[in-house]
Each structure stands twice: as C-alpha cells, then as structure tokens.
Amino acid sequence: MINRVRGTQDLLDLDLQDFILEQVKKHIQTYNFKHIQTPILEHTKLFIHSLGEQTDVVSKEMYVFPAENKEDSICLRPEATASVIRAYFENRVEEKPYKVFSFGSMFRKERPQKGRWREFTQLNFEIVNSDSVSQDVEFIKMLDSFFSEKLKLENYVLKLNFLGCLDDRKKHKEALNEYLEKFADKICPTCQKRKETNILRIFDCKSPECQKIYKDAPKLTDFLCSGCNSEWEELQETLQIISVNFILEPKLVRGLDYYNKVVFEFASSDLGAQDAFCGGGRYSLGKEVGSKENFPSIGAAIGLGRLLLLAENNLDNLNVTGKPALYLILPMSKKQHKLALLMADELRDNDYCTDVLLEGASIKSMMRKANKMGAKKVLILGDDEQENNTVTIKDMITGKSEVVKQAEAIKSL
Ligand code: HAM
C-alpha cells in the first residue's frame, strides 16, 4: 500500500469546509475585500528576507528545491503574507489600501500532531498600505465577528500584545539581554543562540524550562515610546468601544520577524495544545521584495483545519446545507441507456442533482442502491416505459409510484 505523506490529510467530506469558505467570502465582501491568488511556489529568498532567517519556519520547516538557475532555490510557500506583498509590488498595484483575501495550501515541515499538519490550508487576509490604528480595530473586529456571528463560536479568546517600533524593541532587547545574563547557562542551546542573533525569538521556545524563566522577563509594552504607547492605548480603547473582548498577553511575539506594533491570536481551549486558530498583526514589508519603501500593513491568517475542528463541535448552531436532493435514473437494461442519458441531461438543465445507474443490475439491487445513496426520487425506464414514452417515478420517502409521460417528468418532480 502507498500511504499519504506524513502530515498531510485526505479530506473526504468537504461540506463544512465549503460552508466556511462560502461564509468567509460573503463576510469579506461586506468589508470590501478582493479575492486574489498567488502561486504555491516562490523563491526561497522571499521568505528568508521577510520572515527572518532565525525563525523556526525559515530555519527548520521549509520545503526547498533547487531552481533552474543553480544560484537560486524555490520552495513551497510556508505562509502567504510575503507573497501578497511581492505581488502588490511586482504588479505595481496602485490601490491604497489594498484589501485582499486569499486561501490555499501552506507547507511547513513541523512534527505532525492534532491540529498541526505539514500541508495545511490558511485563509489569509491583508490590508496593505494603511497605517491607521482604526484600520487595525476594524480588521480585528472583522475576524472576531466572523467567528462569533457567522460561525457562532463561543469558547475562544483574543490575545493581544504590542511590539512597538524598532527603537522600543532596541530598548527592550537591552533589558531582556540583561535579564537573561542571570540564566545564561539555564536556557536551552537554541535560545542561547537566539539570544545572540534574534532575541525576541526566545519567546517562541517550546521548552517548559525556558518558558518558566521567560515568565518574569521584561515586557515589551513597558518600553514603548510615547507615540507607540498612545497608539496601543487607543487601540485597546477603540476595541472596547466596538465590543471586541480581548486579553493582554505580554509574551505574545508571534513566530515571524516582520511584525511591529499590534500582534494578536485567536485561541480556543477546545483545540488542545495547538490552540491558535488565527494569528496576525501589523507589519511593514516592501524593501524585502525590492521596493524603495515599506508598506505599513495589517493581516492575519486562519488555520482552516483548526477552525473546522471548532466548527464540527458547533454544527447544531450552523445552517450547513449539505448535498441537494438526489434524483436517480434507473434504466432497466442497456436498451434504455440512451434515453436515460437524455433524461438526465434534461433534469440537470433544470438544476436537479441527477445520477444514472449504468452498471446493469436487477431492479431489486438498483432500488437497494438508490436507498443507500439517499435518493429522493427514482425514475425507472424499462421496456414498457420506453415503448409508451413514459417514466415511472417513485418517491423514496413515501414509497408512492406514478407513471407519467416523459415530456411531463420534470413537472412531476
Ligand atoms: P501563523 O501564526 O504562522 O501566521 O499561522 C496562522 C495560523 O495558521 C495559525 O494560527 C494556525 O491556525 C495555522 N497554522 C500554522 N501552522 C500550522 C500547521 N502546521 N498546521 C495547521 N495549521 C497551522 C502566519 O502564517 C502569518 N502569515 C499570518 C499573517 C498574515 N500575519 C499578517 N498577515
């Protein structure tokens, strides 16, 4: 047997996923977002430059292949933000702000577990080239109302933190360095390296010993300049005014280097260890893809697999419309196949979900199959029907049958 690749999934029933995608598309339209798509293959350097070389994603989790040009390499995208900025700049998009939604597979070579896959789908939202705090608030509200109103989720929290500007992070870095001196030999080797190269990344460490040490580490929000501090306060105040609940999470730094100012995660204890089903924040990218300027932006991505786990527990509150009623045509022998195909065409032209049983079996076993397939009605075509231009229509719920003219078949459905 050939099994699927570790960390990938076969999704054999997409009704709920389709429902969520439909809801999200409707929701973002009400916020004037555009639906776009970027490639799955990108140049590896796009992510090295924008996510940062020291991040877990870039240093350990990328699927990289040699490119035609030996100097270069390409990879399966691990996330979508860098691609959106590349596309914005490369295609000389002039919209400002550029509000876009995209979705698709992302790839990270992580250790697979519940809610964590190597190929997973993200729903990605970006507002490129806008630096207003009110934009941040509206963006977070858009996500929150999608979860609470459209998907009727209740058991989740919004965690919020503020990473300030470069100067603030420089001051915080000095204090953090000083704090860590006391624990230099107690933190793990990876964190010792991170301390020297990219100190904020220590907070991504999964070791409980390291996390215990970082519990009392200096908080970034204690080092904000007056401009950043007033933005941070304004953001919290406006979120409260528009009724978005949140908790402050001083150690939330997110695992990618491009963030500044607000960062956030939506998490639910129903998910177990991988509890974040949406994460994002404000960032500034542009120079990394060759632009002379950076574009102040805000964005977030939902892990669709994790959101599905939450929605599955909440099906009673969702109006997930499954498959449409099935109309099944049963030709009794090969002689009636052509007639059956013509009739099926007519039903489909009238938007009926139609199938034809062409495997050649007894009426008894065809009826058994129709039952199993959950058909609403079957349309039987035998010698008599063919001769008399009729069709026998049986209602599989009431068990009642009627013989009608073929030309009247649609009307009697
Ligand atoms: P991220 O936090 O790396 O952010 O991923 C966002 C979400 O994708 C996570 O909260 C999680 O739900 C899901 N996710 C991540 N890795 C996996 C995995 N291995 N298996 C299943 N789900 C996963 C980003 O990717 C940023 N690009 C978000 C963003 C957009 N920031 C600004 N704009």
PDB file of C-alpha atoms in Angstrom, residues 60-61 86 112 133 144 161 188 208 224 239 241 278 319 356 403:
ATOM      1  CA  LYS A  60      13.804  24.385  10.088  1.00  0.00           C
ATOM      2  CA  GLU A  61      10.493  23.968   8.310  1.00  0.00           C
ATOM      3  CA  ARG A  86       5.585  40.589  -3.528  1.00  0.00           C
ATOM      4  CA  PRO A 112       2.650  16.448  12.956  1.00  0.00           C
ATOM      5  CA  VAL A 133      -4.989  52.324  14.247  1.00  0.00           C
ATOM      6  CA  ASP A 144     -13.992  38.485  15.631  1.00  0.00           C
ATOM      7  CA  ASN A 161       0.148  42.389  22.513  1.00  0.00           C
ATOM      8  CA  CYS A 188      18.366  25.719  26.014  1.00  0.00           C
ATOM      9  CA  PRO A 208       8.901  24.431  29.667  1.00  0.00           C
ATOM     10  CA  LEU A 224       7.033  51.867  24.356  1.00  0.00           C
ATOM     11  CA  LEU A 239     -11.752  47.730  20.603  1.00  0.00           C
ATOM     12  CA  ILE A 241     -15.962  50.731  22.307  1.00  0.00           C
ATOM     13  CA  CYS A 278      -5.964  32.566  13.764  1.00  0.00           C
ATOM     14  CA  ASN A 319     -27.040  26.015   8.974  1.00  0.00           C
ATOM     15  CA  VAL A 356     -27.863   7.369 -13.577  1.00  0.00           C
ATOM     16  CA  VAL A 403     -46.368   6.683 -14.262  1.00  0.00           C
TER      17      VAL A 403
END
